[in-house]
Amino acid sequence: QIKLMQSGAESVHTGGSIRLSCVISGFTPHFDGGYCLAWFRQRGALRWGVATLHSGGTTTYHDSIKGRATISMDSAQNTVYLEMTKLRPEDTEVYYCALEREGTWCSAFDTYYEDWGQGTQVTVSA
């Protein structure tokens, strides 16, 4: 059974930095085209991808965090990270990590992803 376990809630002031982590267990890559990892934000019923990482190394970022965030993978620890700097109050959201088990390219739409973490609340205060 595939499980994604995220780190706990983060609370920072404007301009601060955080690093979210997501430990993946039970997954064995099996598709030659690779797989995708992603971080999503959710506000109410809306959820959108803010960073993706293909197993081949390609990354993408939503404009809202581009230049302020880095998605990375520690394969030895089976952990994907999202580091964010220069945080703003509008970054306050619940963040989810997600896995697409087979993907030659990574989408920012949640329908492509089969497995999800439990969510991490990030709060940025002024």
XYZ file of N, CA, C and O in Angstrom:
504
model
N 0.839 -1.188 0.000
C 0.000 0.000 0.000
C 0.882 1.250 0.000
O 1.796 1.367 0.811
N 0.585 2.141 -0.898
C 1.357 3.381 -0.997
C 0.835 4.380 0.026
O -0.375 4.602 0.127
N 1.760 4.982 0.755
C 1.393 6.010 1.731
C 2.311 7.209 1.579
O 3.511 7.056 1.329
N 1.731 8.389 1.745
C 2.501 9.627 1.743
C 2.252 10.306 3.087
O 1.098 10.622 3.415
N 3.311 10.505 3.841
C 3.198 11.075 5.174
C 3.906 12.420 5.221
O 5.126 12.497 5.058
N 3.140 13.479 5.478
C 3.687 14.833 5.455
C 4.115 15.295 6.841
O 3.631 14.783 7.871
N 4.986 16.287 6.839
C 5.433 16.902 8.076
C 4.320 17.764 8.664
O 3.293 18.007 8.025
N 4.551 18.226 9.889
C 3.522 18.940 10.619
C 3.347 20.392 10.212
O 4.065 20.920 9.378
N 2.361 21.032 10.842
C 1.990 22.401 10.518
C 3.166 23.355 10.719
O 4.031 23.159 11.578
N 3.154 24.420 9.891
C 4.184 25.435 9.953
C 3.525 26.799 10.168
O 2.493 27.087 9.565
N 4.141 27.596 11.016
C 3.644 28.945 11.258
C 4.837 29.889 11.265
O 5.753 29.719 12.084
N 4.845 30.846 10.341
C 5.975 31.757 10.204
C 5.471 33.176 9.984
O 4.289 33.391 9.691
N 6.378 34.118 10.109
C 6.064 35.509 9.804
C 6.394 35.813 8.343
O 7.166 35.088 7.696
N 5.825 36.878 7.875
C 6.097 37.326 6.509
C 7.599 37.452 6.287
O 8.311 38.008 7.130
N 8.048 36.923 5.154
C 9.474 36.953 4.828
C 10.230 35.727 5.282
O 11.402 35.551 4.904
N 9.589 34.885 6.065
C 10.236 33.683 6.579
C 10.321 32.566 5.553
O 9.872 32.707 4.407
N 10.896 31.453 6.006
C 11.101 30.292 5.137
C 10.602 29.032 5.824
O 10.582 28.953 7.059
N 10.220 28.058 5.002
C 9.814 26.763 5.532
C 10.311 25.673 4.606
O 10.655 25.925 3.443
N 10.319 24.448 5.130
C 10.574 23.286 4.293
C 9.564 22.214 4.659
O 9.577 21.698 5.798
N 8.703 21.908 3.719
C 7.729 20.840 3.906
C 8.334 19.535 3.414
O 9.065 19.518 2.417
N 8.014 18.452 4.101
C 8.517 17.147 3.673
C 7.370 16.143 3.544
O 6.312 16.298 4.165
N 7.620 15.143 2.738
C 6.610 14.127 2.450
C 7.347 12.807 2.222
O 8.082 12.677 1.231
N 7.169 11.866 3.141
C 7.832 10.570 3.049
C 6.917 9.595 2.310
O 5.749 9.420 2.694
N 7.465 8.977 1.301
C 6.698 8.056 0.452
C 7.096 6.621 0.789
O 8.284 6.289 0.789
N 6.118 5.791 1.060
C 6.395 4.386 1.344
C 5.489 3.502 0.498
O 4.404 3.911 0.078
N 5.951 2.298 0.241
C 5.153 1.325 -0.488
C 5.134 1.501 -1.992
O 4.399 0.781 -2.686
N 5.916 2.421 -2.506
C 5.918 2.670 -3.951
C 7.201 2.180 -4.571
O 8.294 2.539 -4.116
N 7.066 1.373 -5.636
C 8.205 0.933 -6.421
C 8.004 1.412 -7.849
O 7.031 1.006 -8.505
N 8.864 2.280 -8.336
C 8.721 2.742 -9.724
C 8.739 1.572 -10.693
O 9.579 0.683 -10.568
N 7.816 1.594 -11.663
C 7.703 0.464 -12.566
C 7.472 0.862 -13.999
O 7.381 0.006 -14.882
N 7.373 2.141 -14.247
C 7.068 2.648 -15.595
C 8.310 3.288 -16.172
O 8.917 4.175 -15.544
N 8.668 2.864 -17.370
C 9.893 3.388 -17.977
C 9.842 4.897 -18.185
O 10.885 5.560 -18.205
N 8.638 5.425 -18.365
C 8.507 6.861 -18.585
C 8.658 7.696 -17.336
O 8.736 8.925 -17.411
N 8.702 7.034 -16.197
C 8.914 7.749 -14.958
C 7.647 7.993 -14.167
O 6.575 7.469 -14.485
N 7.773 8.786 -13.136
C 6.645 9.117 -12.264
C 6.763 10.588 -11.863
O 7.789 11.225 -12.112
N 5.702 11.084 -11.266
C 5.656 12.499 -10.899
C 5.332 12.674 -9.423
O 4.476 11.964 -8.879
N 5.983 13.641 -8.838
C 5.659 14.107 -7.498
C 5.263 15.570 -7.595
O 5.791 16.304 -8.438
N 4.349 15.965 -6.738
C 3.873 17.338 -6.820
C 3.429 17.832 -5.456
O 3.107 17.043 -4.553
N 3.418 19.145 -5.325
C 2.832 19.818 -4.174
C 1.665 20.664 -4.657
O 1.780 21.374 -5.657
N 0.575 20.550 -3.912
C -0.641 21.291 -4.231
C -0.998 22.203 -3.067
O -0.683 21.920 -1.914
N -1.693 23.269 -3.397
C -2.307 24.130 -2.398
C -3.811 23.935 -2.449
O -4.368 23.701 -3.520
N -4.451 24.070 -1.311
C -5.906 24.007 -1.306
C -6.464 25.117 -0.448
O -6.031 25.334 0.688
N -7.440 25.805 -1.013
C -8.197 26.809 -0.286
C -9.663 26.533 -0.550
O -10.123 26.651 -1.684
N -10.355 26.138 0.454
C -11.746 25.742 0.272
C -11.826 24.547 -0.648
O -11.141 23.554 -0.447
N -12.633 24.644 -1.665
C -12.809 23.549 -2.611
C -11.795 23.577 -3.749
O -11.741 22.656 -4.557
N -10.987 24.626 -3.799
C -10.033 24.780 -4.895
C -8.697 24.183 -4.522
O -8.169 24.442 -3.431
N -8.126 23.376 -5.413
C -6.808 22.793 -5.205
C -6.035 22.923 -6.500
O -6.529 22.576 -7.566
N -4.816 23.434 -6.409
C -4.018 23.605 -7.618
C -2.554 23.291 -7.332
O -2.046 23.497 -6.222
N -1.911 22.786 -8.366
C -0.520 22.402 -8.228
C 0.390 23.609 -8.232
O 0.231 24.505 -9.059
N 1.344 23.637 -7.308
C 2.286 24.750 -7.251
C 3.700 24.324 -7.621
O 4.529 25.167 -7.963
N 4.006 23.025 -7.555
C 5.333 22.550 -7.926
C 5.247 21.086 -8.317
O 4.533 20.319 -7.664
N 5.947 20.733 -9.382
C 6.001 19.334 -9.802
C 7.444 18.926 -10.029
O 8.295 19.756 -10.380
N 7.682 17.631 -9.863
C 9.019 17.074 -10.074
C 8.868 15.726 -10.761
O 8.245 14.809 -10.209
N 9.434 15.621 -11.954
C 9.435 14.341 -12.639
C 10.640 13.530 -12.164
O 11.683 14.107 -11.806
N 10.509 12.214 -12.168
C 11.613 11.368 -11.711
C 12.863 11.560 -12.553
O 13.971 11.244 -12.101
N 12.684 12.096 -13.759
C 13.833 12.392 -14.597
C 14.531 13.678 -14.238
O 15.600 13.983 -14.772
N 13.900 14.476 -13.350
C 14.552 15.688 -12.865
C 13.883 16.996 -13.240
O 14.182 18.036 -12.662
N 12.953 16.957 -14.193
C 12.303 18.194 -14.622
C 11.378 18.729 -13.532
O 10.607 17.980 -12.943
N 11.463 20.024 -13.292
C 10.595 20.675 -12.312
C 9.782 21.773 -12.982
O 10.196 22.370 -13.979
N 8.619 22.026 -12.411
C 7.797 23.162 -12.838
C 7.252 23.839 -11.590
O 7.080 23.202 -10.545
N 6.973 25.135 -11.735
C 6.458 25.919 -10.620
C 5.334 26.817 -11.088
O 5.377 27.378 -12.176
N 4.342 26.964 -10.215
C 3.280 27.927 -10.473
C 3.850 29.336 -10.322
O 4.759 29.569 -9.504
N 3.285 30.250 -11.084
C 3.786 31.631 -11.046
C 3.742 32.225 -9.640
O 4.549 33.088 -9.297
N 2.802 31.757 -8.831
C 2.639 32.343 -7.494
C 3.835 32.075 -6.583
O 4.040 32.799 -5.604
N 4.624 31.040 -6.885
C 5.768 30.726 -6.034
C 7.082 30.660 -6.803
O 8.138 30.439 -6.204
N 7.029 30.860 -8.093
C 8.245 30.771 -8.908
C 9.282 31.753 -8.397
O 8.979 32.911 -8.112
N 10.506 31.265 -8.257
C 11.580 32.105 -7.749
C 11.678 32.102 -6.236
O 12.653 32.608 -5.667
N 10.655 31.551 -5.564
C 10.647 31.514 -4.098
C 10.596 30.092 -3.554
O 10.550 29.899 -2.332
N 10.575 29.101 -4.452
C 10.366 27.734 -3.989
C 11.241 26.751 -4.747
O 11.605 26.998 -5.901
N 11.545 25.643 -4.083
C 12.301 24.567 -4.704
C 11.678 23.237 -4.302
O 11.504 22.976 -3.100
N 11.350 22.429 -5.302
C 10.904 21.066 -5.034
C 12.081 20.138 -5.293
O 12.816 20.300 -6.269
N 12.276 19.185 -4.402
C 13.419 18.283 -4.540
C 13.069 16.923 -3.951
O 12.104 16.782 -3.202
N 13.898 15.953 -4.297
C 13.661 14.582 -3.851
C 14.944 14.017 -3.283
O 16.008 14.150 -3.908
N 14.863 13.424 -2.104
C 15.968 12.640 -1.542
C 15.590 11.181 -1.730
O 14.793 10.639 -0.963
N 16.141 10.571 -2.751
C 15.749 9.200 -3.084
C 16.137 8.210 -1.993
O 15.434 7.231 -1.753
N 17.249 8.471 -1.334
C 17.689 7.558 -0.278
C 16.707 7.537 0.895
O 16.538 6.521 1.558
N 16.054 8.685 1.118
C 15.089 8.807 2.206
C 13.650 8.688 1.724
O 12.725 8.781 2.535
N 13.470 8.487 0.416
C 12.113 8.433 -0.170
C 11.275 9.620 0.266
O 10.095 9.481 0.624
N 11.893 10.776 0.224
C 11.233 11.982 0.718
C 11.293 13.086 -0.322
O 12.339 13.346 -0.901
N 10.161 13.714 -0.526
C 10.092 14.880 -1.408
C 9.892 16.112 -0.529
O 9.179 16.075 0.472
N 10.547 17.187 -0.917
C 10.530 18.427 -0.150
C 9.982 19.575 -0.986
O 10.096 19.584 -2.208
N 9.416 20.541 -0.280
C 9.102 21.833 -0.879
C 9.651 22.895 0.057
O 9.176 23.057 1.175
N 10.679 23.585 -0.407
C 11.247 24.687 0.343
C 10.709 25.983 -0.214
O 10.690 26.183 -1.434
N 10.267 26.846 0.669
C 9.713 28.129 0.255
C 10.342 29.236 1.076
O 10.500 29.116 2.291
N 10.686 30.307 0.386
C 11.274 31.472 1.045
C 10.414 32.701 0.785
O 9.474 32.658 -0.014
N 10.763 33.780 1.464
C 10.057 35.050 1.286
C 8.547 34.856 1.358
O 7.794 35.337 0.498
N 8.110 34.155 2.366
C 6.697 33.824 2.481
C 5.842 35.060 2.715
O 6.280 36.027 3.364
N 4.629 34.976 2.186
C 3.685 36.081 2.256
C 2.396 35.589 2.909
O 2.091 34.389 2.863
N 1.594 36.470 3.453
C 0.320 36.017 4.041
C -0.554 35.241 3.053
O -1.251 34.298 3.461
N -0.472 35.583 1.784
C -1.289 34.866 0.792
C -0.803 33.449 0.521
O -1.466 32.685 -0.182
N 0.359 33.078 1.088
C 0.823 31.690 0.997
C 0.144 30.806 2.036
O 0.358 29.579 2.041
N -0.633 31.398 2.901
C -1.349 30.632 3.926
C -2.368 29.726 3.269
O -3.320 30.192 2.645
N -2.134 28.432 3.360
C -2.977 27.424 2.728
C -2.679 26.079 3.389
O -1.725 25.940 4.158
N -3.472 25.075 3.012
C -3.117 23.693 3.284
C -2.381 23.161 2.058
O -2.853 23.326 0.927
N -1.228 22.554 2.306
C -0.398 22.036 1.218
C -0.428 20.510 1.248
O -0.334 19.890 2.318
N -0.546 19.920 0.054
C -0.602 18.466 -0.075
C 0.500 17.993 -1.023
O 0.729 18.609 -2.066
N 1.159 16.888 -0.686
C 2.032 16.228 -1.644
C 1.224 15.137 -2.343
O 0.244 14.624 -1.794
N 1.649 14.810 -3.549
C 0.912 13.840 -4.344
C 1.851 13.090 -5.268
O 2.897 13.614 -5.668
N 1.443 11.878 -5.622
C 2.226 10.998 -6.482
C 1.379 10.542 -7.666
O 0.245 10.089 -7.496
N 1.942 10.706 -8.844
C 1.387 10.094 -10.045
C 2.300 8.931 -10.385
O 3.477 9.141 -10.699
N 1.834 7.737 -10.327
C 2.685 6.548 -10.398
C 3.320 6.338 -11.766
O 4.403 5.752 -11.857
N 2.651 6.783 -12.810
C 3.184 6.639 -14.153
C 2.980 7.967 -14.872
O 1.839 8.379 -15.069
N 4.065 8.599 -15.252
C 3.919 9.872 -15.951
C 5.158 10.223 -16.724
O 6.257 10.255 -16.161
N 4.989 10.505 -18.002
C 6.112 10.951 -18.816
C 6.306 12.452 -18.691
O 7.367 12.968 -19.011
N 5.246 13.140 -18.252
C 5.336 14.558 -17.928
C 4.386 14.828 -16.782
O 3.456 14.064 -16.547
N 4.608 15.886 -16.055
C 3.884 16.122 -14.821
C 2.885 17.257 -14.976
O 3.239 18.364 -15.359
N 1.646 16.950 -14.636
C 0.577 17.940 -14.706
C 0.420 18.647 -13.367
O 0.800 18.121 -12.321
N -0.168 19.830 -13.422
C -0.511 20.554 -12.195
C -1.974 20.335 -11.811
O -2.466 20.975 -10.877
N -2.655 19.454 -12.517
C -4.046 19.160 -12.211
C -4.135 17.927 -11.320
O -3.524 16.895 -11.600
N -4.942 18.022 -10.298
C -4.966 16.972 -9.281
C -5.525 15.649 -9.783
O -5.257 14.593 -9.202
N -6.290 15.670 -10.863
C -6.911 14.437 -11.346
C -5.898 13.413 -11.836
O -6.212 12.226 -11.946
N -4.684 13.842 -12.104
C -3.660 12.923 -12.604
C -2.998 12.126 -11.486
O -2.292 11.166 -11.734
N -3.183 12.540 -10.238
C -2.422 11.991 -9.126
C -3.277 11.010 -8.332
O -4.415 11.313 -7.951
N -2.678 9.836 -8.082
C -3.436 8.771 -7.429
C -3.292 8.755 -5.912
O -4.202 8.289 -5.204
N -2.160 9.202 -5.423
C -1.872 9.053 -3.996
C -1.570 10.419 -3.387
O -0.852 11.220 -3.984
N -2.073 10.626 -2.165
C -2.001 11.940 -1.541
C -1.552 11.858 -0.090
O -1.864 10.886 0.627
N -0.820 12.890 0.322
C -0.519 13.050 1.727
C -1.727 13.602 2.467
O -2.756 13.922 1.867
N -1.573 13.745 3.778
C -2.695 14.129 4.626
C -2.890 15.636 4.714
O -3.893 16.096 5.269
N -1.933 16.383 4.182
C -2.055 17.836 4.213
C -1.246 18.455 5.340
O -1.122 17.870 6.424
N -0.709 19.638 5.063
C 0.051 20.412 6.056
C -0.433 21.844 6.018
O -0.408 22.479 4.960
N -0.863 22.344 7.153
C -1.293 23.737 7.234
C -0.068 24.645 7.331
O 0.790 24.444 8.205
N -0.008 25.597 6.440
C 1.035 26.626 6.491
C 0.357 27.953 6.764
O -0.572 28.343 6.044
N 0.801 28.635 7.799
C 0.228 29.924 8.175
C 1.323 30.973 8.177
O 2.345 30.799 8.847
N 1.101 32.028 7.417
C 2.056 33.125 7.351
C 1.375 34.364 7.911
O 0.371 34.833 7.372
N 1.916 34.885 8.982
C 1.323 36.047 9.628
C 2.122 37.305 9.275
O 3.328 37.248 9.036
N 1.404 38.393 9.266
C 2.037 39.663 8.892
C 2.996 40.154 9.963
O 2.891 39.767 11.126
